[in-house]
Amino acid sequence: MNMNRRFYYARAALCRILLPIAVMNYLEAL
């Protein structure tokens, strides 16, 4: 359960970091 929570937080942090970058790159590519 502890590892599950850690994985969830890691995935949330990853999305929080990578999603804005991906959106900016996508908007610049338009």
PDB file of C-alpha atoms in Angstrom:
ATOM      1  CA  MET A   1       0.000   0.000   0.000  1.00  0.00           C
ATOM      2  CA  ASN A   2       2.877   2.352   0.756  1.00  0.00           C
ATOM      3  CA  MET A   3       4.439   1.668  -2.627  1.00  0.00           C
ATOM      4  CA  ASN A   4       1.067   2.207  -4.295  1.00  0.00           C
ATOM      5  CA  ARG A   5       0.743   5.619  -2.671  1.00  0.00           C
ATOM      6  CA  ARG A   6       4.313   6.499  -3.611  1.00  0.00           C
ATOM      7  CA  PHE A   7       3.665   5.487  -7.223  1.00  0.00           C
ATOM      8  CA  TYR A   8       0.493   7.582  -7.276  1.00  0.00           C
ATOM      9  CA  TYR A   9       2.298  10.652  -5.966  1.00  0.00           C
ATOM     10  CA  ALA A  10       5.182  10.123  -8.402  1.00  0.00           C
ATOM     11  CA  ARG A  11       2.757   9.848 -11.314  1.00  0.00           C
ATOM     12  CA  ALA A  12       0.863  12.948 -10.182  1.00  0.00           C
ATOM     13  CA  ALA A  13       4.093  14.949  -9.875  1.00  0.00           C
ATOM     14  CA  LEU A  14       5.232  13.703 -13.273  1.00  0.00           C
ATOM     15  CA  CYS A  15       1.960  14.763 -14.894  1.00  0.00           C
ATOM     16  CA  ARG A  16       2.092  18.116 -13.121  1.00  0.00           C
ATOM     17  CA  ILE A  17       5.594  18.712 -14.523  1.00  0.00           C
ATOM     18  CA  LEU A  18       5.357  17.164 -17.983  1.00  0.00           C
ATOM     19  CA  LEU A  19       1.816  18.145 -18.937  1.00  0.00           C
ATOM     20  CA  PRO A  20       2.418  21.953 -19.098  1.00  0.00           C
ATOM     21  CA  ILE A  21       5.622  21.347 -21.078  1.00  0.00           C
ATOM     22  CA  ALA A  22       3.793  19.111 -23.530  1.00  0.00           C
ATOM     23  CA  VAL A  23       0.977  21.654 -23.873  1.00  0.00           C
ATOM     24  CA  MET A  24       3.439  24.495 -24.534  1.00  0.00           C
ATOM     25  CA  ASN A  25       5.299  22.417 -27.123  1.00  0.00           C
ATOM     26  CA  TYR A  26       1.987  21.507 -28.777  1.00  0.00           C
ATOM     27  CA  LEU A  27       0.853  25.130 -28.918  1.00  0.00           C
ATOM     28  CA  GLU A  28       4.212  26.230 -30.343  1.00  0.00           C
ATOM     29  CA  ALA A  29       3.983  23.494 -32.985  1.00  0.00           C
ATOM     30  CA  LEU A  30       0.664  24.874 -34.238  1.00  0.00           C
TER      31      LEU A  30
END
